[in-house]
Amino acid sequence: MLDIKHLSKTFLKGTPNAHRALQDLSLHLDKGDFVTVIGSNGAGKSTLFNAVAGSFLCEEGSIVLDGTDITYKKEHQRAKQIGRIFQDPMKGTAPDLTVEENLALAYAKSMRNPFASAHRRKDVDFYRAQLARLDMGLEDRMRTKMGQLSGGQRQAVTLLMSTIVTPKLLLLDEHTAALDPVTAQKVLEITKSIVAENQITTMMITHNIGQALHTGNRTIMLASGKIVLDLQGEEREKITLPALLEMYKEKAGKALDNDRMLLSEAE
Amino acid sequence: MEIAANALLLGLQYALLALGVYITFRILNIPDLTVDGSFTFGAAVSAVLSVAGHPFLGLAAAILCGAAAGAVTGFLQTKAGIHPILAGILTMSGLYTVNITVMQAPNVSLIGKPRFYEALYALLPNTDKDVLKTVCVAVICAGLTVALILFFKTVFGLCIRATGNNEDMVRASSINTDAAKMTALSIANALVALSGGLIAQTGGFADVNAGSGMIVVGLASVIIGEVIFGKRSLTLGLISAVVGSVVYRLIIALALENELFSADALKLISAVIIGITLCIPAVRKRIAERRIRRGAQKNA
Ligand SMILES: Nc1ncnc2c1ncn2[C@@H]1O[C@H](COP(=O)(O)OP(=O)(O)OP(=O)(O)O)[C@@H](O)[C@H]1O
Ligand SMILES: [Mg+2]
């Protein structure tokens, strides 16, 4: 489904601050794969997602999504096929538009006529049914402005928005990191069920090693812009959390100075 | 009574300017300074074509020219990456030369030349001419307001609204933000130019400086409308811009009539009113904070 070949990205190229954020990175995902991505801060995880989504062009390498070369496509063109959620719940929705209007915006990907009404009865009923699945009572608050919802509610709606037209690839960048543990768990469960139901090829960045191991069917670890560990199949099933943590420490090559890491270790 | 009738006629024409400013300032969240230039552009084109005997063509051309001016600003903002305010200033400044060239003179008089509303005179010969003029303008204004309300309920309209609200999100959701901005700026400046085109014909002249300060007039109308109706929905916002424009004209007419201030003071007074209204949220916040602090001191 996704084929990344020899991708390299250097920020601030040609300056003393040049930084190779991706180094000759190759990755192949099959259809329906759910890959969790781990790695220390600055490993290049978000950079990898940005490269795939088209926030910038990479100087070397190619990206092929479902047989189409998207290496040089514009961000908004790729967005037709790629759903994306950020860590910051503010980023994924328009705060002054209503819940309904936000969903309509996301659903617009599937509409050919840009001058069709954004409030068709049939569509609104569909949004309501989708919202009801979140089990957060949002189906009764469709006329509420998005900005008035809590972070968790917003993130759940963002999840709906990025999957309401089934994407070929779903990129989740620590999308539960800003939520309280209970809400985070809930949003993760909803994520799993939506992904499973539509068999969406998914990549999820997380700092919670346990979550990384127990979600999806494959786990990769990034360090200095390279994939240093790729666990799948039997090997992944057999590995224990302490063993993976040990590997993480070793491969990351530096002490765990990150609070988030320590917290997830404690779980 | 006559004052009110006059204010209504003027207010409905300037309402299109207010709608244009509402689209850029409130929906796109960009103060667009092209307005001063595109207003005159519309007036100039409309006047010159009326002199040539084509008042309707004049209005149509004003719309197209305004849209083109908006597209230039949009291009400078998006593709050329120029700061939105500077982009507007560049277009506005360049338009001055264009407008002089179109008119071939600093001003054009329309006395004795055909106007768009005169078609109605022939149709309804027994009705008061001023009433017909106002009806004609009102129909144009109402029609365009309704069209805008419907447009902003379409998928594309929604994309424009979202672009002004959270550009990051829109870019991640397959919408071309550049196209959305360019379209919105074109629509806004088309309305502004039409406003200038109408006023040139009803007023009987076009002047190369007609547009100076129009951004302030538009903002004042939008803000007065919001004071009256509050900021609730987009539909109401568009309607309130129209009403705000009429009220603004009424206020000015009454003040001038009662010699509260001279016509020269108009711009300063408008600017002060806008300044005060725009700072209301900040002042409210200060007052609320002070109240909390006082309360804390009392309880201590
Ligand atoms: N736009 C940019 N300009 C310059 N450097 C950048 C840019 N974006 C990322 N970098 C650098 O690239 C490296 C990788 O950053 P990235 O955001 O991909 O890390 P990450 O793995 O997502 O980390 P985290 O876990 O903290 O989110 C960092 O050293 C960062 O400073
Ligand atoms: Mg990151």
Coordinates of C-alpha atoms and ligand atoms in Angstrom, one line a residue:
Chain A
M1 CA 0.0 0.0 0.0
L2 CA 2.7 2.4 1.0
D3 CA 6.2 2.2 -0.4
I4 CA 8.9 4.5 0.8
K5 CA 12.3 4.1 -0.8
H6 CA 15.6 5.7 0.2
L7 CA 14.0 8.8 1.6
S8 CA 16.3 11.5 2.9
K9 CA 15.5 14.9 4.3
T10 CA 18.0 17.5 5.5
F11 CA 16.7 20.6 7.3
L12 CA 18.5 23.9 6.9
K13 CA 20.7 22.4 4.2
G14 CA 23.8 24.3 3.4
T15 CA 23.9 26.0 6.8
P16 CA 26.0 25.2 9.9
N17 CA 22.7 24.0 11.5
A18 CA 22.0 21.5 8.8
H19 CA 20.3 18.5 10.3
R20 CA 19.6 15.2 8.6
A21 CA 16.2 14.3 10.0
L22 CA 15.6 11.3 7.6
Q23 CA 18.5 9.2 6.4
D24 CA 18.0 6.9 3.5
L25 CA 14.8 5.5 5.0
S26 CA 12.9 2.7 3.3
L27 CA 9.6 1.2 4.5
H28 CA 7.0 -1.0 2.9
L29 CA 3.4 -1.3 4.3
D30 CA 0.9 -3.9 3.2
K31 CA -2.7 -3.1 2.9
G32 CA -4.4 -3.2 6.3
D33 CA -1.1 -3.0 8.2
F34 CA -1.3 -1.1 11.5
V35 CA 2.2 0.0 12.4
T36 CA 3.1 1.6 15.7
V37 CA 6.1 3.9 15.6
I38 CA 8.4 4.5 18.6
G39 CA 11.6 6.5 19.0
S40 CA 13.0 9.2 21.3
N41 CA 12.3 12.9 20.9
G42 CA 13.9 14.2 17.7
A43 CA 14.2 10.7 16.2
G44 CA 12.4 11.9 13.1
K45 CA 9.0 10.3 13.6
S46 CA 6.9 13.4 12.9
T47 CA 9.3 14.3 10.1
L48 CA 8.5 11.0 8.5
F49 CA 4.8 11.7 8.7
N50 CA 5.3 15.2 7.3
A51 CA 7.2 13.8 4.4
V52 CA 4.5 11.3 3.6
A53 CA 1.7 13.8 3.9
G54 CA 3.6 16.4 1.8
S55 CA 4.3 19.2 4.2
F56 CA 7.7 19.5 2.4
L57 CA 9.5 17.7 -0.4
C58 CA 12.4 15.4 0.3
E59 CA 15.6 15.8 -1.6
E60 CA 16.1 12.1 -2.2
G61 CA 13.9 9.0 -2.4
S62 CA 10.4 8.2 -3.5
I63 CA 7.0 7.7 -1.9
V64 CA 4.4 5.5 -3.6
L65 CA 0.9 5.2 -2.2
D66 CA -1.3 2.4 -3.6
G67 CA 0.6 2.4 -6.9
T68 CA 0.6 6.1 -7.4
D69 CA 3.9 8.1 -7.1
I70 CA 3.1 10.9 -4.7
T71 CA 6.7 12.1 -4.1
Y72 CA 6.1 15.5 -5.7
K73 CA 2.3 15.9 -5.2
K74 CA 1.0 18.8 -3.2
E75 CA -0.1 18.4 0.4
H76 CA -3.8 19.1 -0.3
Q77 CA -3.7 16.7 -3.2
R78 CA -2.3 13.9 -1.0
A79 CA -4.8 14.7 1.7
K80 CA -7.5 13.2 -0.5
Q81 CA -6.0 9.8 0.3
I82 CA -4.2 10.4 3.6
G83 CA -6.0 11.1 6.9
R84 CA -4.0 12.8 9.5
I85 CA -4.3 13.6 13.2
F86 CA -1.9 15.7 15.3
Q87 CA -1.0 15.6 19.0
D88 CA -2.6 19.1 19.4
P89 CA -6.4 18.8 19.5
M90 CA -6.6 22.4 18.4
K91 CA -4.9 21.6 15.1
G92 CA -7.4 19.3 13.6
T93 CA -10.6 21.2 13.6
A94 CA -11.9 24.7 12.8
P95 CA -13.0 26.1 16.2
D96 CA -15.5 28.7 15.0
L97 CA -17.4 26.2 12.8
T98 CA -19.9 23.8 14.3
V99 CA -19.3 20.1 14.7
E100 CA -21.6 19.5 11.8
E101 CA -19.8 21.9 9.6
N102 CA -16.4 20.4 10.5
L103 CA -17.6 17.0 9.5
A104 CA -19.1 18.4 6.3
L105 CA -15.7 19.8 5.5
A106 CA -14.1 16.4 5.9
Y107 CA -16.8 14.7 4.0
A108 CA -16.3 17.2 1.1
K109 CA -13.4 15.0 0.0
S110 CA -16.0 12.6 -1.5
M111 CA -18.1 15.3 -3.2
R112 CA -17.5 16.2 -6.8
N113 CA -19.7 19.3 -6.9
P114 CA -18.2 22.0 -4.7
F115 CA -21.4 24.0 -5.0
A116 CA -23.6 21.4 -3.4
S117 CA -25.1 22.3 -0.1
A118 CA -23.0 21.5 2.9
H119 CA -26.1 20.8 5.0
R120 CA -27.9 18.1 3.1
R121 CA -30.4 16.3 5.3
K122 CA -29.1 12.9 4.2
D123 CA -25.5 13.8 5.1
V124 CA -26.4 15.3 8.4
D125 CA -28.2 12.1 9.4
F126 CA -25.0 10.3 8.4
Y127 CA -22.9 12.6 10.6
R128 CA -25.2 12.0 13.5
A129 CA -25.0 8.3 13.2
Q130 CA -21.2 8.5 13.1
L131 CA -21.1 10.8 16.1
A132 CA -23.3 8.5 18.0
R133 CA -20.7 5.7 17.7
L134 CA -18.3 7.8 19.7
D135 CA -20.7 7.5 22.7
M136 CA -19.9 11.0 23.9
G137 CA -23.3 12.5 23.4
L138 CA -22.0 14.6 20.6
E139 CA -24.8 13.6 18.3
D140 CA -27.0 16.0 20.2
R141 CA -24.5 18.8 20.0
M142 CA -24.0 19.1 16.3
R143 CA -24.7 22.8 16.2
T144 CA -22.1 23.5 19.0
K145 CA -19.0 25.3 17.9
M146 CA -16.0 23.0 17.8
G147 CA -14.0 25.3 20.0
Q148 CA -16.4 24.7 22.9
L149 CA -15.7 21.0 23.0
S150 CA -13.1 19.4 25.3
G151 CA -9.7 18.2 23.9
G152 CA -10.8 14.6 24.1
Q153 CA -14.1 15.3 22.3
R154 CA -12.3 17.3 19.7
Q155 CA -9.7 14.6 19.1
A156 CA -12.5 12.0 18.7
V157 CA -14.3 14.2 16.2
T158 CA -11.0 14.8 14.4
L159 CA -10.7 11.0 14.2
L160 CA -14.1 10.8 12.6
M161 CA -13.2 13.6 10.2
S162 CA -10.1 11.9 9.0
T163 CA -11.8 8.6 8.4
I164 CA -15.3 9.7 7.3
V165 CA -14.1 9.2 3.8
T166 CA -12.0 6.1 4.2
P167 CA -8.4 7.1 3.6
K168 CA -5.8 4.8 2.0
L169 CA -3.4 5.7 4.8
L170 CA -4.0 7.1 8.3
L171 CA -1.2 8.9 10.1
L172 CA -1.7 9.3 13.9
D173 CA 1.0 11.5 15.5
E174 CA 0.7 11.0 19.3
H175 CA -3.0 11.7 18.9
T176 CA -3.9 10.7 22.5
A177 CA -0.9 12.3 24.2
A178 CA -2.7 15.5 25.2
L179 CA -5.7 13.6 26.7
D180 CA -6.3 12.3 30.3
P181 CA -5.6 8.6 30.7
V182 CA -9.3 7.5 30.6
T183 CA -10.1 9.6 27.5
A184 CA -6.9 8.6 25.9
Q185 CA -7.8 5.0 26.3
K186 CA -11.3 5.6 24.9
V187 CA -10.0 7.5 21.9
L188 CA -7.5 4.7 21.3
E189 CA -10.3 2.1 21.4
I190 CA -12.4 4.1 18.9
T191 CA -9.3 4.4 16.7
K192 CA -8.8 0.6 16.8
S193 CA -12.4 -0.2 16.0
I194 CA -12.6 2.3 13.1
V195 CA -9.3 1.1 11.7
A196 CA -10.3 -2.5 12.0
E197 CA -13.7 -2.0 10.5
N198 CA -12.5 -0.2 7.4
Q199 CA -9.1 -2.1 7.2
I200 CA -7.3 1.2 7.0
T201 CA -3.5 1.1 6.6
T202 CA -2.3 3.0 9.6
M203 CA 0.8 4.4 11.2
M204 CA 0.6 5.5 14.8
I205 CA 3.4 7.3 16.7
T206 CA 3.3 6.8 20.5
H207 CA 5.7 7.2 23.4
N208 CA 3.9 4.5 25.3
I209 CA 5.9 1.3 24.6
G210 CA 3.3 -0.9 26.0
Q211 CA 0.7 0.6 23.8
A212 CA 3.0 0.3 20.8
L213 CA 3.4 -3.4 21.4
H214 CA -0.3 -4.2 22.0
T215 CA -1.8 -2.1 19.2
G216 CA -1.6 -3.1 15.6
N217 CA 0.4 -5.8 13.9
R218 CA 3.9 -4.3 13.6
T219 CA 6.2 -2.0 15.5
I220 CA 9.1 0.1 14.1
M221 CA 11.6 2.1 16.1
L222 CA 13.3 5.2 14.6
A223 CA 16.6 6.7 15.8
S224 CA 18.4 9.6 14.0
G225 CA 16.1 9.3 11.0
K226 CA 16.6 5.6 10.4
I227 CA 14.5 2.6 11.2
V228 CA 16.6 0.7 13.7
L229 CA 14.0 -2.0 14.7
D230 CA 11.2 -3.6 12.8
L231 CA 9.1 -6.1 14.8
Q232 CA 6.3 -8.1 13.3
G233 CA 4.8 -11.6 13.3
E234 CA 6.0 -14.2 15.7
E235 CA 9.0 -12.1 16.8
R236 CA 6.7 -9.3 17.9
E237 CA 4.4 -11.6 19.7
K238 CA 7.2 -13.2 21.7
I239 CA 8.9 -10.1 22.8
T240 CA 8.3 -8.9 26.3
L241 CA 7.9 -5.3 27.4
P242 CA 11.1 -5.2 29.4
A243 CA 13.1 -6.7 26.5
L244 CA 11.7 -4.1 24.1
L245 CA 12.5 -1.3 26.6
E246 CA 16.0 -2.6 26.9
M247 CA 16.3 -2.5 23.1
Y248 CA 14.9 1.0 23.1
K249 CA 17.5 2.2 25.5
E250 CA 20.2 0.6 23.6
K251 CA 19.1 1.7 20.1
A252 CA 18.2 5.1 21.0
G253 CA 21.7 5.4 22.3
K254 CA 21.0 7.8 25.0
A255 CA 19.6 7.9 28.5
L256 CA 15.9 8.3 28.9
D257 CA 15.6 11.9 29.7
N258 CA 12.0 12.1 28.7
D259 CA 9.2 12.2 31.3
R260 CA 6.7 10.8 28.9
M261 CA 8.9 7.7 28.4
L262 CA 9.4 7.1 32.1
L263 CA 5.7 7.4 32.7
S264 CA 4.8 4.9 30.1
E265 CA 7.5 2.6 31.5
A266 CA 5.8 2.7 34.8
E267 CA 2.5 1.4 33.5
Chain B
M1 CA -37.8 61.9 6.1
E2 CA -35.7 62.9 3.2
I3 CA -32.6 62.4 5.2
A4 CA -33.7 58.9 6.0
A5 CA -34.5 58.1 2.3
N6 CA -31.2 59.4 1.2
A7 CA -29.3 57.5 3.9
L8 CA -31.2 54.3 2.8
L9 CA -30.2 54.8 -0.9
L10 CA -26.6 55.5 0.0
G11 CA -26.5 52.8 2.7
L12 CA -27.8 50.1 0.4
Q13 CA -25.1 50.9 -2.2
Y14 CA -22.3 51.0 0.4
A15 CA -23.7 47.8 1.8
L16 CA -22.0 45.9 -1.0
L17 CA -18.7 47.4 0.2
A18 CA -19.6 46.3 3.7
L19 CA -20.3 42.8 2.5
G20 CA -16.9 42.7 0.7
V21 CA -15.1 43.9 3.8
Y22 CA -17.1 41.4 5.9
I23 CA -15.9 38.6 3.7
T24 CA -12.2 39.5 4.0
F25 CA -12.1 40.9 7.5
R26 CA -14.5 38.5 9.3
I27 CA -14.5 35.3 7.2
L28 CA -11.0 35.2 5.8
N29 CA -9.6 37.0 8.8
I30 CA -7.4 39.3 6.7
P31 CA -7.8 43.0 6.6
D32 CA -7.7 43.6 2.8
L33 CA -6.6 47.1 1.8
T34 CA -7.2 46.5 -1.9
V35 CA -10.7 47.9 -1.1
D36 CA -9.7 51.5 -1.5
G37 CA -8.4 50.9 -5.0
S38 CA -11.1 48.5 -6.2
F39 CA -13.9 50.8 -5.1
T40 CA -12.5 53.5 -7.4
F41 CA -11.8 51.0 -10.1
G42 CA -15.5 50.0 -10.1
A43 CA -16.5 53.6 -10.1
A44 CA -14.2 54.5 -13.0
V45 CA -15.1 51.6 -15.2
S46 CA -18.8 52.1 -14.5
A47 CA -18.7 55.8 -15.2
V48 CA -16.6 55.6 -18.4
L49 CA -19.0 52.9 -19.9
S50 CA -22.0 54.9 -18.9
V51 CA -20.6 57.9 -20.7
A52 CA -20.2 55.7 -23.7
G53 CA -23.9 54.8 -23.3
H54 CA -23.7 51.4 -21.6
P55 CA -24.7 51.7 -17.9
F56 CA -25.4 48.0 -17.4
L57 CA -22.3 47.0 -19.1
G58 CA -20.6 49.4 -16.8
L59 CA -21.8 47.6 -13.7
A60 CA -20.9 44.2 -15.2
A61 CA -17.4 45.5 -16.0
A62 CA -17.1 46.9 -12.5
I63 CA -17.8 43.4 -11.1
L64 CA -15.2 41.8 -13.3
C65 CA -12.6 44.4 -12.7
G66 CA -13.0 44.2 -9.0
A67 CA -12.7 40.5 -9.1
A68 CA -9.5 40.8 -11.1
A69 CA -8.1 43.3 -8.6
G70 CA -9.0 40.8 -5.8
A71 CA -7.3 38.0 -7.7
V72 CA -4.1 40.0 -8.0
T73 CA -4.0 40.6 -4.3
G74 CA -4.8 36.9 -3.7
F75 CA -2.0 35.9 -6.0
L76 CA 0.5 38.2 -4.2
Q77 CA -0.6 36.8 -0.8
T78 CA -0.6 33.1 -1.7
K79 CA 1.7 32.3 -4.6
A80 CA 4.1 35.2 -4.1
G81 CA 4.1 34.8 -0.3
I82 CA 3.7 38.6 0.4
H83 CA 2.3 39.7 3.7
P84 CA -1.5 40.1 3.3
I85 CA -1.6 43.8 4.3
L86 CA 1.3 44.7 2.0
A87 CA -0.2 42.7 -0.9
G88 CA -3.4 44.8 -0.5
I89 CA -1.5 48.0 -0.4
L90 CA 0.5 47.1 -3.5
T91 CA -2.6 46.4 -5.5
M92 CA -4.4 49.5 -4.2
S93 CA -1.4 51.7 -5.0
G94 CA -1.0 50.2 -8.5
L95 CA -4.7 50.7 -9.2
Y96 CA -4.4 54.4 -8.8
T97 CA -2.6 54.6 -12.1
V98 CA -5.0 52.1 -13.7
N99 CA -8.0 54.2 -12.6
I100 CA -6.5 57.5 -13.9
T101 CA -5.8 55.7 -17.2
V102 CA -9.3 54.3 -17.4
M103 CA -10.9 57.7 -16.8
Q104 CA -8.3 59.7 -18.8
A105 CA -8.9 62.4 -16.2
P106 CA -9.0 62.8 -12.4
N107 CA -12.8 62.7 -12.6
V108 CA -15.7 61.9 -14.9
S109 CA -19.1 63.6 -14.9
L110 CA -22.2 61.6 -15.8
I111 CA -24.6 64.5 -16.2
G112 CA -26.9 63.9 -19.1
K113 CA -25.6 60.3 -19.5
P114 CA -27.7 57.1 -19.1
R115 CA -27.8 55.3 -15.7
F116 CA -28.8 51.8 -14.9
Y117 CA -32.0 52.7 -12.9
E118 CA -33.4 54.7 -15.8
A119 CA -34.8 51.6 -17.4
L120 CA -37.3 51.5 -14.5
Y121 CA -38.5 55.0 -15.2
A122 CA -39.7 54.0 -18.6
L123 CA -41.4 50.9 -17.2
L124 CA -43.2 52.7 -14.4
P125 CA -43.5 56.3 -15.5
N126 CA -46.0 57.4 -12.8
T127 CA -43.9 56.4 -9.8
D128 CA -41.6 58.7 -7.9
K129 CA -38.1 58.6 -9.4
D130 CA -36.2 58.5 -6.2
V131 CA -38.3 55.6 -4.9
L132 CA -37.6 53.7 -8.1
K133 CA -33.9 54.4 -7.7
T134 CA -34.0 53.0 -4.2
V135 CA -36.0 50.0 -5.1
C136 CA -33.6 49.2 -7.9
V137 CA -30.6 49.4 -5.6
A138 CA -32.4 47.5 -2.9
V139 CA -33.2 44.6 -5.2
I140 CA -29.6 44.4 -6.3
C141 CA -28.4 44.5 -2.7
A142 CA -30.9 41.9 -1.4
G143 CA -30.3 39.6 -4.3
L144 CA -26.5 39.6 -3.7
T145 CA -26.9 39.2 0.0
V146 CA -29.1 36.1 -0.5
A147 CA -26.7 34.7 -3.0
L148 CA -23.8 35.2 -0.6
I149 CA -25.7 33.5 2.2
L150 CA -26.4 30.5 0.0
F151 CA -22.9 30.4 -1.3
F152 CA -21.4 30.2 2.2
K153 CA -23.6 27.3 2.9
T154 CA -22.1 25.3 0.0
V155 CA -19.2 23.0 0.4
F156 CA -16.9 25.5 -1.3
G157 CA -18.2 28.3 0.9
L158 CA -17.5 26.2 4.0
C159 CA -13.9 25.6 2.7
I160 CA -13.4 29.4 2.6
R161 CA -14.8 29.8 6.1
A162 CA -12.5 27.1 7.4
T163 CA -9.5 28.6 5.7
G164 CA -10.0 31.8 7.6
N165 CA -10.5 29.9 10.8
N166 CA -7.8 27.2 10.9
E167 CA -5.6 27.1 7.9
D168 CA -3.4 24.2 9.2
M169 CA -6.4 22.0 9.4
V170 CA -7.8 22.9 6.0
R171 CA -4.5 22.1 4.4
A172 CA -4.5 18.7 5.9
S173 CA -8.0 18.1 4.6
S174 CA -7.5 18.2 0.9
I175 CA -8.7 21.8 0.3
N176 CA -6.6 24.1 -1.8
T177 CA -6.2 27.0 0.6
D178 CA -4.7 29.2 -2.0
A179 CA -7.7 28.8 -4.3
A180 CA -10.1 29.4 -1.4
K181 CA -8.3 32.7 -0.5
M182 CA -8.1 33.9 -4.1
T183 CA -11.8 33.2 -4.6
A184 CA -12.8 34.9 -1.5
L185 CA -10.7 38.0 -2.3
S186 CA -12.1 38.1 -5.8
I187 CA -15.7 37.9 -4.6
A188 CA -15.1 40.5 -1.9
N189 CA -13.5 43.0 -4.3
A190 CA -16.1 42.4 -7.0
L191 CA -18.7 43.5 -4.4
V192 CA -16.7 46.5 -3.5
A193 CA -16.2 47.5 -7.1
L194 CA -19.9 47.1 -7.8
S195 CA -20.6 49.3 -4.8
G196 CA -18.3 52.0 -6.4
G197 CA -19.9 51.4 -9.8
L198 CA -23.4 52.0 -8.4
I199 CA -22.4 55.0 -6.5
A200 CA -20.8 56.6 -9.5
Q201 CA -24.0 56.2 -11.5
T202 CA -26.4 57.3 -8.8
G203 CA -24.2 60.2 -7.7
G204 CA -23.5 61.2 -11.3
F205 CA -19.7 61.3 -11.1
A206 CA -16.5 59.3 -10.5
D207 CA -13.4 60.7 -8.9
V208 CA -10.0 59.1 -8.7
N209 CA -10.0 59.6 -5.0
A210 CA -13.5 58.3 -4.4
G211 CA -12.1 55.1 -2.8
S212 CA -9.8 56.7 -0.2
G213 CA -10.8 55.6 3.3
M214 CA -13.3 53.1 2.0
I215 CA -11.8 50.3 4.1
V216 CA -12.7 52.3 7.2
V217 CA -16.3 52.9 5.9
G218 CA -16.7 49.2 5.3
L219 CA -15.2 48.3 8.7
A220 CA -17.5 50.8 10.4
S221 CA -20.5 49.3 8.8
V222 CA -19.6 45.8 9.7
I223 CA -18.9 46.7 13.3
I224 CA -22.1 48.8 13.7
G225 CA -24.0 45.8 12.4
E226 CA -22.3 43.5 14.9
V227 CA -23.1 45.9 17.7
I228 CA -26.8 45.8 16.7
F229 CA -27.1 42.0 16.0
G230 CA -24.3 40.5 17.9
K231 CA -21.9 37.9 16.4
R232 CA -24.0 34.8 16.1
S233 CA -23.9 33.2 12.7
L234 CA -22.6 33.9 9.3
T235 CA -26.0 34.4 7.8
L236 CA -26.8 37.0 10.4
G237 CA -23.4 38.5 10.0
L238 CA -23.9 39.2 6.3
I239 CA -27.3 40.7 7.0
S240 CA -26.0 42.8 9.8
A241 CA -23.3 44.2 7.5
V242 CA -26.0 45.5 5.2
V243 CA -28.0 47.0 8.1
G244 CA -24.9 48.4 9.6
S245 CA -24.1 50.2 6.4
V246 CA -27.5 51.9 6.3
V247 CA -27.3 52.8 10.0
Y248 CA -23.9 54.2 9.5
R249 CA -25.2 56.5 6.7
L250 CA -28.1 57.5 8.9
I251 CA -25.8 58.4 11.8
I252 CA -23.6 60.5 9.6
A253 CA -26.5 62.2 7.8
L254 CA -28.1 63.1 11.2
A255 CA -24.9 64.3 12.7
L256 CA -24.2 66.5 9.6
E257 CA -27.7 67.8 9.5
N258 CA -27.6 68.9 13.2
E259 CA -24.1 70.3 12.6
L260 CA -22.6 68.0 15.3
F261 CA -19.5 68.0 13.2
S262 CA -18.4 69.1 9.8
A263 CA -18.0 66.8 6.8
D264 CA -14.2 67.1 7.1
A265 CA -14.3 65.5 10.5
L266 CA -16.0 62.4 9.2
K267 CA -13.0 60.3 8.7
L268 CA -11.5 61.0 12.1
I269 CA -14.8 60.3 13.8
S270 CA -15.3 57.0 11.9
A271 CA -11.8 55.9 12.8
V272 CA -12.3 56.7 16.4
I273 CA -15.6 54.8 16.5
I274 CA -14.0 51.8 14.9
G275 CA -11.0 52.0 17.3
I276 CA -13.2 52.1 20.3
T277 CA -15.5 49.3 19.1
L278 CA -12.6 47.0 18.3
C279 CA -11.1 47.4 21.7
I280 CA -14.2 46.5 23.6
P281 CA -13.3 42.9 24.1
A282 CA -9.9 43.8 25.5
V283 CA -11.4 46.4 27.8
R284 CA -14.1 44.0 29.0
K285 CA -11.4 41.5 29.9
R286 CA -9.4 44.1 31.8
I287 CA -12.5 45.1 33.8
A288 CA -13.4 41.4 34.6
E289 CA -9.8 40.8 35.8
R290 CA -9.8 43.9 38.0
R291 CA -13.1 42.8 39.5
I292 CA -11.6 39.4 40.3
R293 CA -8.6 41.1 41.9
R294 CA -10.7 43.4 44.0
G295 CA -12.9 40.5 45.1
A296 CA -9.7 38.6 46.2
Q297 CA -8.5 41.6 48.2
K298 CA -11.8 42.0 49.9
N299 CA -11.9 38.4 50.9
A300 CA -8.3 38.5 52.2
Ligands
LIG1 N1 10.9 22.4 10.1 C1 12.1 22.0 10.6 N2 13.2 22.8 10.5 C2 14.4 22.4 11.0 N3 14.5 21.3 11.7 C3 13.4 20.5 11.9 C4 12.2 20.8 11.4 N4 11.3 19.9 11.7 C5 12.0 19.0 12.4 N5 13.3 19.4 12.6 C6 14.3 18.6 13.3 O1 14.3 17.3 12.8 C7 14.5 16.4 13.9 C8 13.4 15.4 14.0 O2 12.2 16.0 14.5 P1 10.8 15.3 14.6 O3 9.8 16.3 14.9 O4 10.6 14.4 13.4 O5 11.0 14.4 15.9 P2 10.0 13.4 16.6 O6 10.6 12.0 16.4 O7 8.6 13.6 16.0 O8 10.1 13.8 18.1 P3 9.0 13.9 19.2 O9 8.9 12.6 19.9 O10 9.6 15.0 20.1 O11 7.7 14.4 18.6 C9 14.6 17.2 15.2 O12 16.0 17.3 15.5 C10 14.1 18.6 14.8 O13 14.8 19.6 15.4
MG2 MG 6.8 14.4 16.9

